[in-house]
Tab-separated table of C-alpha atoms in Angstrom:
chain	number	residue	atom	x	y	z
A	1	LYS	CA	-225.457	-75.127	211.256
A	2	MET	CA	-225.767	-73.069	208.436
A	3	GLY	CA	-228.529	-70.562	209.747
A	4	VAL	CA	-231.412	-71.939	207.630
A	5	ALA	CA	-234.532	-73.441	208.863
A	6	VAL	CA	-236.388	-76.278	206.903
A	7	ARG	CA	-239.379	-78.758	207.022
A	8	THR	CA	-238.804	-82.366	206.281
A	9	GLY	CA	-241.119	-85.414	206.318
A	10	HIS	CA	-244.238	-86.536	204.268
A	11	HIS	CA	-246.290	-82.731	204.027
A	12	CYS	CA	-249.530	-84.802	203.738
A	13	THR	CA	-248.893	-86.043	200.727
A	14	GLN	CA	-247.709	-89.966	201.811
A	15	PRO	CA	-250.134	-91.527	199.347
A	16	VAL	CA	-248.082	-89.854	196.631
A	17	MET	CA	-244.835	-90.689	197.928
A	18	HIS	CA	-245.499	-93.909	198.229
A	19	HIS	CA	-246.477	-94.448	195.033
A	20	TYR	CA	-243.290	-93.001	193.427
A	21	HIS	CA	-241.017	-94.738	196.364
A	22	ILE	CA	-239.981	-91.178	197.650
A	23	GLU	CA	-239.031	-91.535	201.281
A	24	GLY	CA	-239.162	-88.319	202.632
A	25	THR	CA	-239.005	-84.580	201.481
A	26	VAL	CA	-237.588	-81.362	202.246
A	27	ARG	CA	-239.424	-78.244	202.284
A	28	ALA	CA	-238.423	-74.633	202.278
A	29	SER	CA	-240.245	-71.395	202.278
A	30	LEU	CA	-239.269	-67.961	201.115
A	31	ALA	CA	-240.958	-65.102	202.365
A	32	LEU	CA	-241.159	-61.186	201.159
A	33	TYR	CA	-237.905	-60.569	203.821
A	34	ASN	CA	-235.826	-63.078	202.599
A	35	ASN	CA	-232.580	-61.712	200.141
A	36	ILE	CA	-230.242	-63.475	197.818
A	37	GLN	CA	-228.096	-64.468	200.323
A	38	ASP	CA	-230.517	-66.290	202.009
A	39	ILE	CA	-231.200	-67.820	198.673
A	40	ASP	CA	-227.518	-68.660	197.818
A	41	THR	CA	-227.393	-70.082	201.603
A	42	LEU	CA	-230.372	-72.384	201.085
A	43	VAL	CA	-228.824	-73.529	197.617
A	44	ASP	CA	-225.014	-74.347	199.447
A	45	GLY	CA	-226.776	-76.740	202.191
A	46	ILE	CA	-228.745	-78.576	199.512
A	47	LEU	CA	-225.842	-78.795	197.061
A	48	LYS	CA	-223.826	-80.161	200.607
A	49	VAL	CA	-226.565	-82.802	201.427
A	50	LYS	CA	-226.238	-84.065	198.091
A	51	GLN	CA	-222.940	-84.413	197.634
A	52	ILE	CA	-223.026	-86.196	201.094
A	53	THR	CA	-225.626	-88.531	200.641
A	54	GLY	CA	-224.824	-88.883	196.534
A	55	GLN	CA	-228.071	-88.343	195.299
């Protein structure tokens, strides 16, 4: 919806996540072609999810 691509899941860290009782993570990767607006959009999306989930 916001034009940001992320990956969700365990990212090959299931034992660590289980130890810390973490159900899943979201990973965003930045590259040289990303700009400040891309980062601002990502942060806005993270804040929106945080507001919706209350976490």
